[in-house]
Amino acid sequence: MADYDYDLFVIGAGSGGVRAARVAAMSGARVAVAEEYRVGGTCVIRGCVPKKFMVYASEFSHQFQTAEGYGWSPSEARFDWPTFLAAKDKEIARLSGIYVTNLQNAGAELAHERAHVVDAHTVELEKSGRRITAQRILIATGGRPWKPELPGVEHAITSEEAFHLETLPKSIVVAGGGFIALEFAGIFNGLGVQTTLVHRGPNVLRGFDDHVRAHIAEEMERRGIRVILGCQHESIEKTANGHVSHMADGSKLESDLVMFALGRAPYTAGLGLESVGVKLSENGAVVVDEYSRTNVPSIWAVGDVTDRINLTPVAIREGHAFADTEFNNKPTSFDHELVASAVFSQPPVGAVGMTEAEARHALGKVDIYLSRFRPMKYTFFGGGERCLIKLVVEAETQKVVGCHIVGPDAPEIIQMAAIAIKMGVTKPQWDQTCAVHPTLAEELVTMREKYLPQELGAAA
Ligand code: FAD
């Protein structure tokens, strides 16, 4: 057998790469990891974690309003962006440090520089110029925000810059209808920024259940976000006072700032994969099988760079499965079915399994249970906010195949619903579960009346 410098070389120290490197190193393998930016990757440095801190910070304004309904007079509340940013950056640095320590404790070596593949067993570190050989190479380079080519696009920020704005804008136009666009629209709105969300499709959150999509757009508007659908940017003009978004329908939107959250693309540019013969899809994603193997026998890929389900826990599980298969003699492939997800919009969304449309298409006859109601927290003072809970059940087997929630704590609730659905729970079993009262989640187990389908508006 050829003598390599390492048993495994991982490119990218994000969610997937770090997990794979740690598990492989703990098995006794000689492992090295290259990271061009900061250890922890998108999730820790410019994704899930800082985003959630921003959601927490921005939710207080709504909580203060609610508090008034309960008799409080919150003393004049004032938000200080620089104070928040400093605290957020300190916490992110702490978390990134933990990732570094965990890698080192597992015995993996870390190179703080960009790497690319030279041949099937060789990588090059770009700063030092060092060439390193490895028996296996794992590509875990994640994704990058995608921006369309249009005049003035350089004036639009993406989520990457949104985490480090020197000052909060007074107004912002957020373009996009996916989870990142909705989350940032909620964040800016909650922090007092006059927020407009524009999306080219007929409704936001493509891929989610149509009832959820209609409901969340309504609720975001109720919280003060202006939602413009069926409209997209043609150009962005920078002016003395801010920016003008020129829209395809001829309208103009003025704002301090424009943010594009129009999707993300796998980050494979400049990695040298084509020259080694690794197959890429049309959008640049590394094509892999269920064991995350590429078509080149010594190269694997996990996480967002493979564009399967682009979520942190998925990248982690793919990385773990790869390391178990290759280094722990435990062939494992991650099951991508029934992965629950959350949107930390305000109010938030939790979903697992099939949408109604998907179930009708795949299964034929389905029973739908749908409840829309005002949670007691808000009815108390006459607040108008409404929740939505929906169950999709296969008619023949009575298996629950989908659960969709919009409302306070939806992401927390969906995690538990996902366990039951993953286990194949039926509606009668679901209904045997006694309610926890008074909660919002009790509605999940008390829905007895089938919802009679009505024509929903067309959804993209
Ligand atoms: P990444 O975490 O992106 O890590 C890739 C790493 O590789 C990066 O550190 C990068 O610098 C490095 N790298 C790239 N190329 C090279 C190279 N050539 N040499 C050396 N290093 C390189 N997911 C959730 O589950 N929940 C959420 O709430 C959530 N919120 C999100 C919010 C935002 C704003 C964004 C952008 C994403 C969010 N995600 C969320 C998605 C989640 O962050 C990703 O799915 C996850 O980070 C993917 O992990 P990964 O290991 O594939 O890649």
Coordinates of C-alpha atoms and ligand atoms in Angstrom, one line a residue:
M1 CA 0.0 0.0 0.0
A2 CA 1.2 3.5 -0.8
D3 CA 2.6 5.5 2.1
Y4 CA 0.5 8.7 2.6
D5 CA 1.1 11.6 4.9
Y6 CA -2.4 11.2 6.4
D7 CA -5.2 8.7 6.4
L8 CA -7.7 11.5 5.9
F9 CA -7.5 15.0 4.7
V10 CA -10.6 17.1 5.2
I11 CA -11.2 20.4 3.2
G12 CA -13.5 22.6 5.3
A13 CA -13.9 22.8 9.1
G14 CA -17.7 23.4 9.1
S15 CA -20.4 21.2 10.6
G16 CA -19.8 18.2 8.3
G17 CA -16.0 18.4 8.1
V18 CA -15.4 18.8 11.8
R19 CA -17.6 15.9 12.7
A20 CA -16.0 13.6 10.2
A21 CA -12.5 14.6 11.2
R22 CA -13.1 14.1 14.9
V23 CA -14.7 10.7 14.6
A24 CA -12.0 9.5 12.2
A25 CA -9.2 10.9 14.4
M26 CA -10.8 9.3 17.5
S27 CA -10.6 5.9 15.7
G28 CA -6.8 6.4 15.6
A29 CA -6.6 7.6 12.0
R30 CA -4.1 10.3 11.1
V31 CA -6.3 13.3 10.2
A32 CA -5.6 16.8 8.9
V33 CA -8.2 19.5 8.3
A34 CA -7.8 22.7 6.2
E35 CA -10.0 25.8 6.9
E36 CA -9.7 29.0 4.9
Y37 CA -11.8 31.2 7.2
R38 CA -12.9 30.3 10.7
V39 CA -13.3 26.9 12.3
G40 CA -17.0 26.1 12.9
G41 CA -18.1 27.0 9.3
T42 CA -21.3 28.6 8.2
C43 CA -23.4 27.3 11.1
V44 CA -21.3 28.8 13.9
I45 CA -19.7 31.8 12.2
R46 CA -22.3 33.2 9.8
G47 CA -25.4 31.0 9.9
C48 CA -27.6 29.2 12.4
V49 CA -26.0 30.4 15.6
P50 CA -25.4 34.1 15.1
K51 CA -28.8 34.2 13.2
K52 CA -30.5 32.7 16.3
F53 CA -28.9 35.3 18.5
M54 CA -30.2 38.0 16.2
V55 CA -33.7 36.4 16.3
Y56 CA -33.6 36.4 20.1
A57 CA -32.5 40.1 20.1
S58 CA -35.2 41.2 17.7
E59 CA -38.0 39.3 19.4
F60 CA -37.9 41.5 22.5
S61 CA -39.8 44.3 20.7
H62 CA -42.8 42.0 20.2
Q63 CA -42.5 40.7 23.8
F64 CA -42.6 44.3 25.1
Q65 CA -45.8 44.9 23.2
T66 CA -47.3 41.7 24.6
A67 CA -46.2 42.7 28.1
E68 CA -48.2 45.9 27.8
G69 CA -51.3 43.7 27.2
Y70 CA -50.6 42.0 30.5
G71 CA -50.4 45.3 32.4
W72 CA -46.7 46.0 32.3
S73 CA -45.4 49.4 31.3
P74 CA -41.9 48.4 30.0
S75 CA -39.7 51.4 30.8
E76 CA -38.5 53.0 27.6
A77 CA -36.8 50.2 25.8
R78 CA -33.8 51.0 23.7
F79 CA -31.7 48.6 21.6
D80 CA -28.0 49.2 21.1
W81 CA -26.7 47.4 18.0
P82 CA -22.9 47.8 18.8
T83 CA -23.5 46.3 22.3
F84 CA -25.3 43.3 20.8
L85 CA -22.7 42.9 18.0
A86 CA -19.8 42.8 20.5
A87 CA -21.6 40.2 22.7
K88 CA -22.5 38.1 19.7
D89 CA -18.9 38.2 18.3
K90 CA -17.5 37.2 21.7
E91 CA -19.8 34.2 21.9
I92 CA -19.1 33.1 18.3
A93 CA -15.3 33.3 19.1
R94 CA -15.9 31.2 22.2
L95 CA -17.8 28.6 20.2
S96 CA -15.3 28.5 17.4
G97 CA -12.6 28.0 20.0
I98 CA -14.5 25.0 21.3
Y99 CA -14.5 23.5 17.8
V100 CA -10.7 24.0 17.5
T101 CA -10.2 22.4 21.0
N102 CA -12.4 19.4 20.1
L103 CA -10.5 18.8 16.9
Q104 CA -7.1 19.0 18.7
N105 CA -8.3 16.8 21.5
A106 CA -9.4 14.2 19.0
G107 CA -5.9 14.3 17.5
A108 CA -6.6 16.0 14.2
E109 CA -4.2 18.6 12.8
L110 CA -5.5 21.9 11.6
A111 CA -4.1 24.1 8.8
H112 CA -5.5 27.6 8.8
E113 CA -5.4 28.1 5.0
R114 CA -7.3 27.3 1.8
A115 CA -6.7 24.0 0.2
H116 CA -7.4 22.5 -3.2
V117 CA -7.2 19.0 -4.7
V118 CA -4.2 18.3 -7.0
D119 CA -4.8 14.7 -7.7
A120 CA -6.8 11.8 -6.3
H121 CA -4.6 11.5 -3.2
T122 CA -2.9 15.0 -3.0
V123 CA -4.0 18.4 -1.8
E124 CA -2.2 21.7 -1.8
L125 CA -2.3 24.3 0.9
E126 CA -2.5 27.6 -1.0
K127 CA -0.7 29.9 1.5
S128 CA 2.2 27.8 2.4
G129 CA 2.3 25.9 -0.9
R130 CA 2.7 22.6 1.0
R131 CA 1.6 19.5 -0.8
I132 CA 0.1 16.8 1.3
T133 CA -0.9 13.2 0.4
A134 CA -3.8 11.4 2.0
Q135 CA -5.4 8.0 1.5
R136 CA -8.8 9.6 1.6
I137 CA -9.9 13.2 0.9
L138 CA -13.2 14.6 2.2
I139 CA -14.7 17.7 0.5
A140 CA -16.7 19.6 3.1
T141 CA -16.5 23.1 1.8
G142 CA -20.2 24.1 2.2
G143 CA -22.0 26.7 0.2
R144 CA -22.0 30.4 -0.6
P145 CA -24.7 33.0 -1.0
W146 CA -25.8 33.3 -4.7
K147 CA -26.5 36.7 -6.3
P148 CA -28.0 37.2 -9.8
E149 CA -26.1 39.2 -12.4
L150 CA -27.9 42.5 -12.6
P151 CA -26.8 46.2 -12.7
G152 CA -25.8 47.4 -9.2
V153 CA -25.9 44.0 -7.6
E154 CA -22.6 44.8 -5.8
H155 CA -24.6 47.3 -3.7
A156 CA -26.7 44.4 -2.2
I157 CA -25.5 42.7 0.9
T158 CA -26.0 39.0 1.7
S159 CA -26.4 37.2 4.9
E160 CA -22.6 37.2 5.3
E161 CA -22.4 41.0 5.7
A162 CA -25.7 41.2 7.6
F163 CA -23.9 39.8 10.7
H164 CA -21.4 42.6 10.7
L165 CA -23.2 45.8 9.8
E166 CA -21.6 48.8 11.4
T167 CA -24.9 50.5 11.9
L168 CA -28.5 49.3 11.7
P169 CA -30.3 50.7 8.6
K170 CA -33.5 52.7 9.1
S171 CA -35.1 50.7 6.2
I172 CA -34.2 47.6 4.2
V173 CA -35.5 45.7 1.2
V174 CA -34.9 42.0 1.6
A175 CA -35.2 40.0 -1.7
G176 CA -36.0 36.3 -1.5
G177 CA -38.7 33.9 -0.3
G178 CA -36.6 31.2 1.4
F179 CA -35.9 30.6 5.0
I180 CA -33.0 33.0 5.2
A181 CA -34.9 35.9 3.6
L182 CA -37.9 35.4 6.0
E183 CA -35.6 35.1 9.1
F184 CA -33.7 38.3 8.3
A185 CA -36.9 40.2 7.4
G186 CA -38.2 39.2 10.9
I187 CA -34.9 40.2 12.5
F188 CA -34.7 43.6 10.9
N189 CA -38.4 44.3 11.5
G190 CA -38.1 43.3 15.2
L191 CA -35.1 45.6 15.6
G192 CA -37.2 48.5 14.4
V193 CA -36.0 48.7 10.8
Q194 CA -38.7 49.4 8.3
T195 CA -38.7 46.2 6.3
T196 CA -39.9 45.2 2.9
L197 CA -39.7 41.6 1.7
V198 CA -39.9 41.1 -2.1
H199 CA -40.1 37.7 -3.7
R200 CA -40.6 36.8 -7.4
G201 CA -42.8 33.8 -6.7
P202 CA -46.6 33.8 -5.9
N203 CA -45.8 33.0 -2.3
V204 CA -42.9 32.6 0.1
L205 CA -41.3 29.4 1.4
R206 CA -41.4 27.2 -1.7
G207 CA -41.4 23.5 -0.8
F208 CA -43.4 24.1 2.4
D209 CA -47.1 23.3 2.8
D210 CA -49.4 25.8 0.9
H211 CA -51.4 26.6 4.1
V212 CA -48.1 27.3 5.9
R213 CA -46.9 29.6 3.1
A214 CA -50.1 31.6 3.0
H215 CA -50.3 31.8 6.8
I216 CA -46.7 32.9 7.4
A217 CA -46.9 35.7 4.8
E218 CA -50.1 37.0 6.5
E219 CA -48.6 36.9 9.9
M220 CA -45.4 38.6 8.9
E221 CA -47.5 41.4 7.4
R222 CA -49.4 41.5 10.7
R223 CA -46.1 42.1 12.5
G224 CA -45.4 45.1 10.2
I225 CA -43.3 43.7 7.3
R226 CA -44.4 44.8 3.9
V227 CA -44.6 41.7 1.7
I228 CA -44.5 42.1 -2.1
L229 CA -44.9 39.0 -4.1
G230 CA -44.6 38.3 -7.8
C231 CA -41.9 40.9 -8.2
Q232 CA -38.1 40.9 -8.7
H233 CA -35.2 43.3 -9.0
E234 CA -34.0 44.6 -12.3
S235 CA -31.3 46.8 -10.9
I236 CA -30.1 48.6 -7.8
E237 CA -29.1 52.2 -7.8
K238 CA -26.9 53.7 -5.1
T239 CA -28.0 57.3 -4.2
A240 CA -26.8 59.9 -1.8
N241 CA -29.4 58.8 0.7
G242 CA -29.3 55.0 0.3
H243 CA -30.5 52.7 -2.5
V244 CA -33.3 52.5 -5.0
S245 CA -34.4 49.1 -6.1
H246 CA -35.8 49.2 -9.6
M247 CA -38.3 46.4 -9.9
A248 CA -39.3 44.4 -13.0
D249 CA -42.8 45.8 -12.9
G250 CA -41.5 49.3 -13.2
S251 CA -41.9 50.2 -9.5
K252 CA -39.2 51.6 -7.3
L253 CA -38.4 50.9 -3.7
E254 CA -36.2 53.2 -1.7
S255 CA -34.3 51.9 1.3
D256 CA -31.1 52.4 3.2
L257 CA -30.0 48.9 2.5
V258 CA -30.8 46.1 0.1
M259 CA -30.2 42.5 1.1
F260 CA -30.3 39.5 -1.4
A261 CA -31.2 36.2 0.1
L262 CA -31.9 34.5 -3.1
G263 CA -30.3 31.1 -2.5
R264 CA -27.0 29.5 -1.9
A265 CA -24.7 27.6 -4.3
P266 CA -22.3 24.7 -3.5
Y267 CA -18.8 26.1 -3.0
T268 CA -16.7 24.1 -5.4
A269 CA -15.1 26.8 -7.4
G270 CA -11.3 26.6 -7.6
L271 CA -11.2 23.3 -5.7
G272 CA -9.6 21.4 -8.6
L273 CA -12.3 18.8 -8.6
E274 CA -13.0 18.9 -12.3
S275 CA -9.3 18.3 -13.1
V276 CA -9.3 15.1 -11.0
G277 CA -12.5 13.9 -12.7
V278 CA -14.9 14.3 -9.8
K279 CA -18.4 14.6 -11.2
L280 CA -20.3 17.8 -10.4
S281 CA -24.0 18.6 -11.0
E282 CA -25.2 21.5 -13.1
N283 CA -25.1 23.9 -10.1
G284 CA -21.6 22.8 -9.1
A285 CA -22.6 20.3 -6.3
V286 CA -20.4 17.3 -5.8
V287 CA -22.4 14.2 -6.9
V288 CA -22.2 11.5 -4.3
D289 CA -23.9 8.1 -3.5
E290 CA -25.7 7.2 -0.2
Y291 CA -22.3 6.7 1.4
S292 CA -21.1 10.2 0.3
R293 CA -18.7 8.6 -2.2
T294 CA -17.9 10.5 -5.3
N295 CA -17.0 8.8 -8.6
V296 CA -13.3 9.0 -7.7
P297 CA -12.7 6.1 -5.2
S298 CA -10.4 8.1 -2.8
I299 CA -12.7 11.2 -2.6
W300 CA -15.9 11.7 -0.6
A301 CA -18.1 14.8 0.0
V302 CA -20.6 15.7 2.8
G303 CA -22.8 18.7 3.7
D304 CA -24.0 21.6 1.7
V305 CA -21.4 21.1 -1.0
T306 CA -23.4 18.0 -2.1
D307 CA -26.7 20.0 -2.1
R308 CA -28.8 17.2 -0.6
I309 CA -30.6 18.7 2.4
N310 CA -28.7 21.9 3.4
L311 CA -29.0 21.9 7.1
T312 CA -26.4 21.6 9.9
P313 CA -27.7 18.4 11.5
V314 CA -27.7 16.7 8.1
A315 CA -24.1 17.7 7.4
I316 CA -23.1 16.4 10.8
R317 CA -24.8 13.1 10.3
E318 CA -23.4 12.7 6.8
G319 CA -19.9 13.4 8.2
H320 CA -20.4 11.0 11.0
A321 CA -21.7 8.3 8.7
F322 CA -18.7 8.7 6.4
A323 CA -16.2 8.4 9.3
D324 CA -18.1 5.4 10.8
T325 CA -18.1 3.6 7.4
E326 CA -14.5 4.3 6.5
F327 CA -12.7 4.3 9.9
N328 CA -14.9 2.5 12.4
N329 CA -15.7 -0.5 10.3
K330 CA -19.4 0.4 10.6
P331 CA -21.0 1.0 7.2
T332 CA -23.6 3.7 7.7
S333 CA -25.6 5.8 5.3
F334 CA -27.6 8.7 6.6
D335 CA -31.3 8.4 6.0
H336 CA -32.5 11.7 4.4
E337 CA -36.2 10.8 4.8
L338 CA -38.3 12.7 7.3
V339 CA -35.8 15.3 8.3
A340 CA -37.6 18.0 10.3
S341 CA -36.8 21.7 9.7
A342 CA -37.6 25.0 11.2
V343 CA -37.8 28.6 9.9
F344 CA -37.0 31.1 12.6
S345 CA -39.3 33.7 11.1
Q346 CA -41.5 35.7 13.4
P347 CA -43.7 33.8 14.1
P348 CA -41.6 30.7 13.4
V349 CA -42.4 27.6 11.4
G350 CA -41.7 23.9 12.1
A351 CA -42.3 21.1 9.5
V352 CA -41.7 17.5 9.0
G353 CA -42.7 15.1 6.3
M354 CA -44.9 15.6 3.3
T355 CA -46.9 18.7 2.4
E356 CA -50.5 18.1 1.5
A357 CA -49.7 18.5 -2.2
E358 CA -46.8 16.0 -2.0
A359 CA -49.0 13.5 -0.2
R360 CA -51.9 13.8 -2.6
H361 CA -49.4 13.3 -5.5
A362 CA -47.5 10.3 -3.9
L363 CA -50.3 8.6 -1.9
G364 CA -53.6 9.5 -3.6
K365 CA -56.1 9.8 -0.8
V366 CA -55.2 11.7 2.3
D367 CA -56.9 13.0 5.4
I368 CA -56.1 16.5 6.4
Y369 CA -56.5 18.0 9.9
L370 CA -56.1 21.7 10.1
S371 CA -56.5 24.1 12.9
R372 CA -56.0 27.9 12.9
F373 CA -56.5 29.7 16.1
R374 CA -55.4 32.6 18.3
P375 CA -53.1 31.4 21.1
M376 CA -54.4 32.2 24.6
K377 CA -51.3 34.3 25.2
Y378 CA -52.6 36.8 22.7
T379 CA -56.4 36.4 23.1
F380 CA -55.9 37.7 26.6
F381 CA -55.4 41.2 25.4
G382 CA -57.1 41.0 22.0
G383 CA -54.0 40.4 20.0
G384 CA -54.7 39.2 16.5
E385 CA -51.8 36.7 15.9
R386 CA -52.9 33.3 14.8
C387 CA -51.3 29.9 14.8
L388 CA -51.6 27.1 12.3
I389 CA -51.4 23.4 13.0
K390 CA -51.8 20.8 10.2
L391 CA -51.5 17.1 10.0
V392 CA -51.3 15.1 6.8
V393 CA -52.5 11.5 7.1
E394 CA -52.4 8.7 4.5
A395 CA -56.1 7.7 4.3
E396 CA -55.6 4.0 3.7
T397 CA -53.1 3.3 6.4
Q398 CA -53.9 6.2 8.7
K399 CA -50.2 6.9 8.9
V400 CA -49.3 10.5 9.8
V401 CA -47.0 11.5 7.0
G402 CA -46.7 15.3 7.6
C403 CA -46.9 17.8 10.4
H404 CA -46.8 21.6 9.9
I405 CA -46.9 24.3 12.5
V406 CA -46.7 28.1 12.5
G407 CA -46.7 29.7 15.8
P408 CA -44.7 30.3 19.0
D409 CA -42.3 27.4 19.8
A410 CA -43.1 25.6 16.5
P411 CA -39.4 24.6 16.1
E412 CA -39.3 23.1 19.6
I413 CA -42.6 21.3 19.1
I414 CA -41.7 19.8 15.6
Q415 CA -38.7 18.1 17.0
M416 CA -40.9 15.9 19.2
A417 CA -43.5 15.3 16.5
A418 CA -40.7 14.2 14.2
I419 CA -39.8 11.3 16.5
A420 CA -43.3 9.9 16.3
I421 CA -43.6 10.4 12.6
K422 CA -40.2 8.9 11.9
M423 CA -41.4 5.9 13.9
G424 CA -44.4 5.5 11.7
V425 CA -47.1 6.7 14.1
T426 CA -50.8 6.3 12.9
K427 CA -53.5 8.9 13.6
P428 CA -55.3 6.7 16.1
Q429 CA -52.1 6.2 18.0
W430 CA -51.4 9.9 17.8
D431 CA -54.9 10.6 19.2
Q432 CA -54.4 8.2 22.2
T433 CA -51.7 10.6 23.4
C434 CA -53.3 12.7 26.2
A435 CA -53.0 16.5 25.9
V436 CA -50.8 18.7 28.0
H437 CA -53.0 21.6 29.0
P438 CA -53.0 24.5 28.6
T439 CA -50.5 24.5 25.7
L440 CA -50.5 25.4 22.1
A441 CA -49.2 21.9 21.2
E442 CA -52.2 20.2 22.7
E443 CA -54.1 21.1 19.6
L444 CA -51.9 18.6 17.8
V445 CA -53.6 15.7 19.7
T446 CA -57.1 17.0 19.8
M447 CA -57.8 17.5 16.1
R448 CA -60.7 15.1 15.3
E449 CA -62.6 16.7 12.5
K450 CA -61.2 16.2 9.0
Y451 CA -60.5 19.4 7.0
L452 CA -62.4 19.4 3.7
P453 CA -60.0 20.5 1.0
Q454 CA -60.7 23.8 -0.7
E455 CA -59.0 25.2 -3.7
L456 CA -55.7 26.8 -2.5
G457 CA -54.2 29.6 -4.5
A458 CA -51.6 28.4 -7.0
A459 CA -48.2 28.1 -5.4
A460 CA -44.9 28.1 -7.0
Ligands
FAD1 P1 -20.0 24.8 6.2 O1 -20.5 24.9 7.5 O2 -20.4 26.0 5.2 O3 -18.5 24.7 6.3 C1 -17.6 24.7 5.1 C2 -16.3 25.3 5.6 O4 -15.3 25.0 4.6 C3 -16.3 26.8 5.8 O5 -15.8 27.1 7.1 C4 -15.4 27.3 4.7 O6 -14.7 28.5 5.1 C5 -14.5 26.2 4.5 N1 -13.9 26.1 3.1 C6 -14.5 26.2 2.0 N2 -13.6 26.0 0.9 C7 -12.4 25.8 1.5 C8 -11.1 25.5 1.0 N3 -10.9 25.4 -0.4 N4 -10.1 25.3 1.8 C9 -10.3 25.4 3.2 N5 -11.5 25.7 3.7 C10 -12.5 25.9 2.9 N6 -29.0 25.1 9.1 C11 -29.8 24.6 10.2 O7 -29.8 23.4 10.4 N7 -30.5 25.5 11.0 C12 -30.5 26.8 10.8 O8 -31.2 27.5 11.5 C13 -29.7 27.3 9.8 N8 -29.6 28.7 9.6 C14 -28.8 29.2 8.6 C15 -28.7 30.6 8.4 C16 -27.9 31.1 7.5 C17 -27.8 32.6 7.3 C18 -27.2 30.2 6.6 C19 -26.3 30.8 5.5 C20 -27.2 28.9 6.8 C21 -28.0 28.3 7.7 N9 -28.2 27.0 7.9 C22 -29.0 26.4 8.9 C23 -27.4 26.0 7.0 C24 -26.2 25.5 7.7 O9 -25.4 26.6 8.1 C25 -25.4 24.6 6.7 O10 -26.3 23.6 6.3 C26 -24.2 24.0 7.4 O11 -23.3 24.9 7.9 C27 -23.5 23.1 6.3 O12 -22.3 22.6 6.9 P2 -21.1 22.2 5.9 O13 -20.1 21.4 6.8 O14 -21.6 21.5 4.7 O15 -20.5 23.5 5.4

